[in-house]
Amino acid sequence: MPPAHPFDDDKLREECGVFGVVGAADAANFVALGLHALQHRGQEAAGIAAYTAESGFQLAHRFGYVRDSFTNPALMRTLPGELSIGHVRYSTAGSKGQTAIRDVQPFFGEFSMGGAAIAHNGNITNAAALRRELIDRGSIFQSSSDTECIVHLMARSLQRDVPERMKDALRRVEGAYSIVAMTRTKLIGVRDPLGVRPLVLGRLDLGDRPGWVLSSETCALDIIGAEFVREVEPGEMVVITAGEGVRSFRPFEPREARFCIFEHVYFSRPDSSLGGRSVYETRAAIGVELAREAPVEADLVCPVPDSGTPAAIGFAQESGIPYGMGIIRNQYVGRTFIEPTEQIRNMGVRLKLNVNRALIRGKRVVLVDDSVVRGTTSRKIKEMILDAGAAEVHFRIASPPTAWPCFYGVDTPRREKLLAATMSEDEMRDHLGVDSLRFITLDGLYRAVGEAGGRDPARPRYCDACFSGDYPVAPSDMIEQGFRPREAAE
């Protein structure tokens, strides 16, 4: 399935969002609302699993937006019960760009002690090796997803119950994962030892007893009126039942956390919180830092909507340059409904964004965006601004140059397709045809997210591999295919 429109094809895309509820009547309805709030994390397909003793496990998988399927009362009646999990996805591992319905999560497995459904955000970096091993031992895979490896590893475990089998399976897994799973009675959440991908715990006030919620982000707790309790810690497993509440386990060797720093820059919604920090406030702080590092004489600071907006506000406040909505986003553009000829594809950015000509004309404009990936969209936006009569165009980017692919659950082009992998900052400026181009430094980004001393190269707090080439978990499958990490490349 292609991107919704050409504009999105030049953005890094978070691959998944997960959500689960236990202890609430018609839990699947809560899950549908939570997935709607997490739609920005995956817009290709969605799925929900639910359980009751009477009907057993019931699963529904659909392509497209949550609102297009999981608001249908007839469909939701097929998902009864007080226990439910769900998932929204883009494709990373698996049939990228041509997803089959069998690749849509949650996945379900029937084990000797009962069934379990599982939904996963992240990427398993040794999935190809695990898959070969499991197939050699007789496993039959139904999907192309790396997540299915976990189901087969659980099936082969000799442990006595599903949580123990999951611990057993995940000890074989490398990479990044935040998992929400369910048995007949339990809601389970797990984060990998580095805590690369987010997962939070919430509590629902249902009167006689609490309901419990697991979610990729805090904004999805808000939509169902759940109270944020805490983040699931890196390397932690929580097992939750309606009657007993939350039990915590530490099944992995402790390691220093390396949370994905790009969650702060782009992936998470600005109304979420990460590590006790407001994402909106962090992005505004990135803009402040960017204005300090890369000042420019200009008349107008303009965000590339919507992800560049908080950073643009911070840049304007720090620089004293007026802020204005020089580019207006059409909120109602979906998939192109007419034949995608080359001419229509070239109009893709204009379908999504339009220039406020009266504001732009004659101005020296600073455009603030979250990232530059291939650069194709940046060039088109620059052309739109110049066509509207701007005197100068300056780009300020709220992340360092994206020079390395991510293997932990983000849809990143091959390294040679990344503009920053083959060009210097000055070469990128000339390629984009702008008057100036500056990125925030990696130290500046660390300062903006709360590390006053910048990035400590010996002990970086975050996963920043897409900027630094420093991979906290070796991308085993990709190295086997010929990828050369930074150390090897140098």
PDB file of C-alpha atoms in Angstrom, residues 241-375:
ATOM      1  CA  THR A 241      -5.242  -8.818  35.891  1.00  0.00           C
ATOM      2  CA  ALA A 242      -8.535  -7.136  36.686  1.00  0.00           C
ATOM      3  CA  GLY A 243      -8.575  -8.541  40.215  1.00  0.00           C
ATOM      4  CA  GLU A 244      -4.908  -8.495  41.279  1.00  0.00           C
ATOM      5  CA  GLY A 245      -3.732  -5.358  39.507  1.00  0.00           C
ATOM      6  CA  VAL A 246      -0.156  -4.841  38.305  1.00  0.00           C
ATOM      7  CA  ARG A 247       2.770  -7.171  38.999  1.00  0.00           C
ATOM      8  CA  SER A 248       6.263  -6.218  37.810  1.00  0.00           C
ATOM      9  CA  PHE A 249       9.105  -8.512  36.694  1.00  0.00           C
ATOM     10  CA  ARG A 250      12.672  -7.929  35.505  1.00  0.00           C
ATOM     11  CA  PRO A 251      13.450 -10.809  33.149  1.00  0.00           C
ATOM     12  CA  PHE A 252      16.561  -9.326  31.505  1.00  0.00           C
ATOM     13  CA  GLU A 253      20.049  -8.341  32.558  1.00  0.00           C
ATOM     14  CA  PRO A 254      19.991  -4.616  33.442  1.00  0.00           C
ATOM     15  CA  ARG A 255      21.463  -2.240  30.860  1.00  0.00           C
ATOM     16  CA  GLU A 256      21.721   1.520  30.502  1.00  0.00           C
ATOM     17  CA  ALA A 257      18.631   2.806  28.698  1.00  0.00           C
ATOM     18  CA  ARG A 258      18.844   4.239  25.153  1.00  0.00           C
ATOM     19  CA  PHE A 259      15.416   5.683  24.411  1.00  0.00           C
ATOM     20  CA  CYS A 260      14.848   6.812  20.802  1.00  0.00           C
ATOM     21  CA  ILE A 261      15.627  10.544  20.708  1.00  0.00           C
ATOM     22  CA  PHE A 262      13.558  10.964  17.524  1.00  0.00           C
ATOM     23  CA  GLU A 263      10.424  10.333  19.587  1.00  0.00           C
ATOM     24  CA  HIS A 264      11.091  13.781  21.061  1.00  0.00           C
ATOM     25  CA  VAL A 265      11.731  15.347  17.652  1.00  0.00           C
ATOM     26  CA  TYR A 266       8.922  13.924  15.532  1.00  0.00           C
ATOM     27  CA  PHE A 267       7.255  10.576  16.225  1.00  0.00           C
ATOM     28  CA  SER A 268       5.292  11.252  19.397  1.00  0.00           C
ATOM     29  CA  ARG A 269       2.311  13.584  19.446  1.00  0.00           C
ATOM     30  CA  PRO A 270       3.112  17.008  20.958  1.00  0.00           C
ATOM     31  CA  ASP A 271       0.418  16.527  23.625  1.00  0.00           C
ATOM     32  CA  SER A 272       2.189  13.413  24.963  1.00  0.00           C
ATOM     33  CA  SER A 273       4.809  13.266  27.703  1.00  0.00           C
ATOM     34  CA  LEU A 274       8.095  11.371  27.510  1.00  0.00           C
ATOM     35  CA  GLY A 275      10.283  10.778  30.534  1.00  0.00           C
ATOM     36  CA  GLY A 276       8.252  13.292  32.508  1.00  0.00           C
ATOM     37  CA  ARG A 277       8.769  15.989  29.855  1.00  0.00           C
ATOM     38  CA  SER A 278       6.101  17.532  27.651  1.00  0.00           C
ATOM     39  CA  VAL A 279       6.875  16.706  24.016  1.00  0.00           C
ATOM     40  CA  TYR A 280       5.575  20.136  22.987  1.00  0.00           C
ATOM     41  CA  GLU A 281       7.874  21.919  25.444  1.00  0.00           C
ATOM     42  CA  THR A 282      10.843  19.826  24.348  1.00  0.00           C
ATOM     43  CA  ARG A 283      10.235  20.693  20.686  1.00  0.00           C
ATOM     44  CA  ALA A 284       9.940  24.383  21.550  1.00  0.00           C
ATOM     45  CA  ALA A 285      13.261  24.053  23.425  1.00  0.00           C
ATOM     46  CA  ILE A 286      14.774  22.508  20.290  1.00  0.00           C
ATOM     47  CA  GLY A 287      13.715  25.633  18.404  1.00  0.00           C
ATOM     48  CA  VAL A 288      15.302  27.847  21.043  1.00  0.00           C
ATOM     49  CA  GLU A 289      18.567  25.912  20.831  1.00  0.00           C
ATOM     50  CA  LEU A 290      18.461  26.029  17.032  1.00  0.00           C
ATOM     51  CA  ALA A 291      18.045  29.812  17.072  1.00  0.00           C
ATOM     52  CA  ARG A 292      21.100  30.107  19.316  1.00  0.00           C
ATOM     53  CA  GLU A 293      23.226  27.814  17.180  1.00  0.00           C
ATOM     54  CA  ALA A 294      22.125  29.074  13.750  1.00  0.00           C
ATOM     55  CA  PRO A 295      20.912  32.700  13.856  1.00  0.00           C
ATOM     56  CA  VAL A 296      19.811  34.383  10.639  1.00  0.00           C
ATOM     57  CA  GLU A 297      18.560  37.817   9.568  1.00  0.00           C
ATOM     58  CA  ALA A 298      14.983  37.344   8.401  1.00  0.00           C
ATOM     59  CA  ASP A 299      11.474  38.805   8.525  1.00  0.00           C
ATOM     60  CA  LEU A 300       9.343  35.741   9.245  1.00  0.00           C
ATOM     61  CA  VAL A 301       9.669  32.361  10.983  1.00  0.00           C
ATOM     62  CA  CYS A 302       7.356  29.839   9.388  1.00  0.00           C
ATOM     63  CA  PRO A 303       6.832  26.185  10.380  1.00  0.00           C
ATOM     64  CA  VAL A 304       6.494  23.350   7.911  1.00  0.00           C
ATOM     65  CA  PRO A 305       3.258  21.986   9.393  1.00  0.00           C
ATOM     66  CA  ASP A 306       2.522  20.259  11.535  1.00  0.00           C
ATOM     67  CA  SER A 307       5.627  18.670  13.005  1.00  0.00           C
ATOM     68  CA  GLY A 308       7.758  21.807  12.666  1.00  0.00           C
ATOM     69  CA  THR A 309       5.340  24.071  14.542  1.00  0.00           C
ATOM     70  CA  PRO A 310       6.577  23.870  18.174  1.00  0.00           C
ATOM     71  CA  ALA A 311      10.220  24.229  17.102  1.00  0.00           C
ATOM     72  CA  ALA A 312       9.310  27.240  14.934  1.00  0.00           C
ATOM     73  CA  ILE A 313       7.575  28.880  17.893  1.00  0.00           C
ATOM     74  CA  GLY A 314      10.684  28.358  20.026  1.00  0.00           C
ATOM     75  CA  PHE A 315      12.934  29.686  17.242  1.00  0.00           C
ATOM     76  CA  ALA A 316      10.788  32.809  16.870  1.00  0.00           C
ATOM     77  CA  GLN A 317      10.701  33.470  20.601  1.00  0.00           C
ATOM     78  CA  GLU A 318      14.460  33.159  20.959  1.00  0.00           C
ATOM     79  CA  SER A 319      15.384  35.044  17.775  1.00  0.00           C
ATOM     80  CA  GLY A 320      12.802  37.826  18.086  1.00  0.00           C
ATOM     81  CA  ILE A 321      11.742  37.262  14.475  1.00  0.00           C
ATOM     82  CA  PRO A 322       7.935  37.316  14.057  1.00  0.00           C
ATOM     83  CA  TYR A 323       6.200  33.959  13.790  1.00  0.00           C
ATOM     84  CA  GLY A 324       3.591  33.388  11.102  1.00  0.00           C
ATOM     85  CA  MET A 325       1.638  30.589   9.462  1.00  0.00           C
ATOM     86  CA  GLY A 326       3.127  31.037   6.026  1.00  0.00           C
ATOM     87  CA  ILE A 327       2.155  27.515   4.987  1.00  0.00           C
ATOM     88  CA  ILE A 328      -1.355  26.198   5.557  1.00  0.00           C
ATOM     89  CA  ARG A 329      -2.014  22.472   5.801  1.00  0.00           C
ATOM     90  CA  ASN A 330      -5.118  20.934   4.245  1.00  0.00           C
ATOM     91  CA  GLN A 331      -6.314  18.641   7.037  1.00  0.00           C
ATOM     92  CA  TYR A 332      -8.678  16.725   4.787  1.00  0.00           C
ATOM     93  CA  VAL A 333      -6.311  15.290   2.198  1.00  0.00           C
ATOM     94  CA  GLY A 334      -6.440  11.496   2.197  1.00  0.00           C
ATOM     95  CA  ARG A 335      -5.297   9.068  -0.428  1.00  0.00           C
ATOM     96  CA  THR A 336      -5.343  10.536  -3.908  1.00  0.00           C
ATOM     97  CA  PHE A 337      -8.693   9.647  -5.467  1.00  0.00           C
ATOM     98  CA  ILE A 338      -7.617  10.301  -9.061  1.00  0.00           C
ATOM     99  CA  GLU A 339      -5.194   8.460 -11.304  1.00  0.00           C
ATOM    100  CA  PRO A 340      -1.652   9.064  -9.909  1.00  0.00           C
ATOM    101  CA  THR A 341      -0.024  10.265 -13.122  1.00  0.00           C
ATOM    102  CA  GLU A 342       3.390  11.908 -12.957  1.00  0.00           C
ATOM    103  CA  GLN A 343       1.744  15.330 -13.130  1.00  0.00           C
ATOM    104  CA  ILE A 344      -0.556  14.490 -10.208  1.00  0.00           C
ATOM    105  CA  ARG A 345       2.340  13.070  -8.191  1.00  0.00           C
ATOM    106  CA  ASN A 346       4.208  16.337  -8.697  1.00  0.00           C
ATOM    107  CA  MET A 347       1.187  18.159  -7.261  1.00  0.00           C
ATOM    108  CA  GLY A 348       1.261  16.028  -4.113  1.00  0.00           C
ATOM    109  CA  VAL A 349       2.802  18.635  -1.825  1.00  0.00           C
ATOM    110  CA  ARG A 350       0.374  21.313  -3.089  1.00  0.00           C
ATOM    111  CA  LEU A 351      -2.556  19.015  -2.311  1.00  0.00           C
ATOM    112  CA  LYS A 352      -1.300  18.827   1.258  1.00  0.00           C
ATOM    113  CA  LEU A 353       0.203  22.297   1.798  1.00  0.00           C
ATOM    114  CA  ASN A 354      -0.572  25.743   0.432  1.00  0.00           C
ATOM    115  CA  VAL A 355       1.355  28.986   0.815  1.00  0.00           C
ATOM    116  CA  ASN A 356      -0.185  32.026   2.494  1.00  0.00           C
ATOM    117  CA  ARG A 357       0.917  34.391  -0.267  1.00  0.00           C
ATOM    118  CA  ALA A 358      -0.126  37.627   1.415  1.00  0.00           C
ATOM    119  CA  LEU A 359       2.094  36.830   4.394  1.00  0.00           C
ATOM    120  CA  ILE A 360       5.079  35.501   2.421  1.00  0.00           C
ATOM    121  CA  ARG A 361       5.400  38.079  -0.366  1.00  0.00           C
ATOM    122  CA  GLY A 362       8.599  40.145  -0.140  1.00  0.00           C
ATOM    123  CA  LYS A 363       9.742  38.492   3.111  1.00  0.00           C
ATOM    124  CA  ARG A 364      12.991  36.795   4.081  1.00  0.00           C
ATOM    125  CA  VAL A 365      11.520  33.533   5.363  1.00  0.00           C
ATOM    126  CA  VAL A 366      12.934  31.009   7.833  1.00  0.00           C
ATOM    127  CA  LEU A 367      11.303  27.615   7.300  1.00  0.00           C
ATOM    128  CA  VAL A 368      11.546  25.324  10.343  1.00  0.00           C
ATOM    129  CA  ASP A 369      11.075  21.600   9.713  1.00  0.00           C
ATOM    130  CA  ASP A 370      11.677  18.497  11.820  1.00  0.00           C
ATOM    131  CA  SER A 371      14.055  16.694   9.419  1.00  0.00           C
ATOM    132  CA  VAL A 372      15.426  16.345   5.907  1.00  0.00           C
ATOM    133  CA  VAL A 373      15.437  12.780   4.606  1.00  0.00           C
ATOM    134  CA  ARG A 374      15.622  12.566   0.804  1.00  0.00           C
ATOM    135  CA  GLY A 375      15.160  16.313   0.331  1.00  0.00           C
TER     136      GLY A 375
END
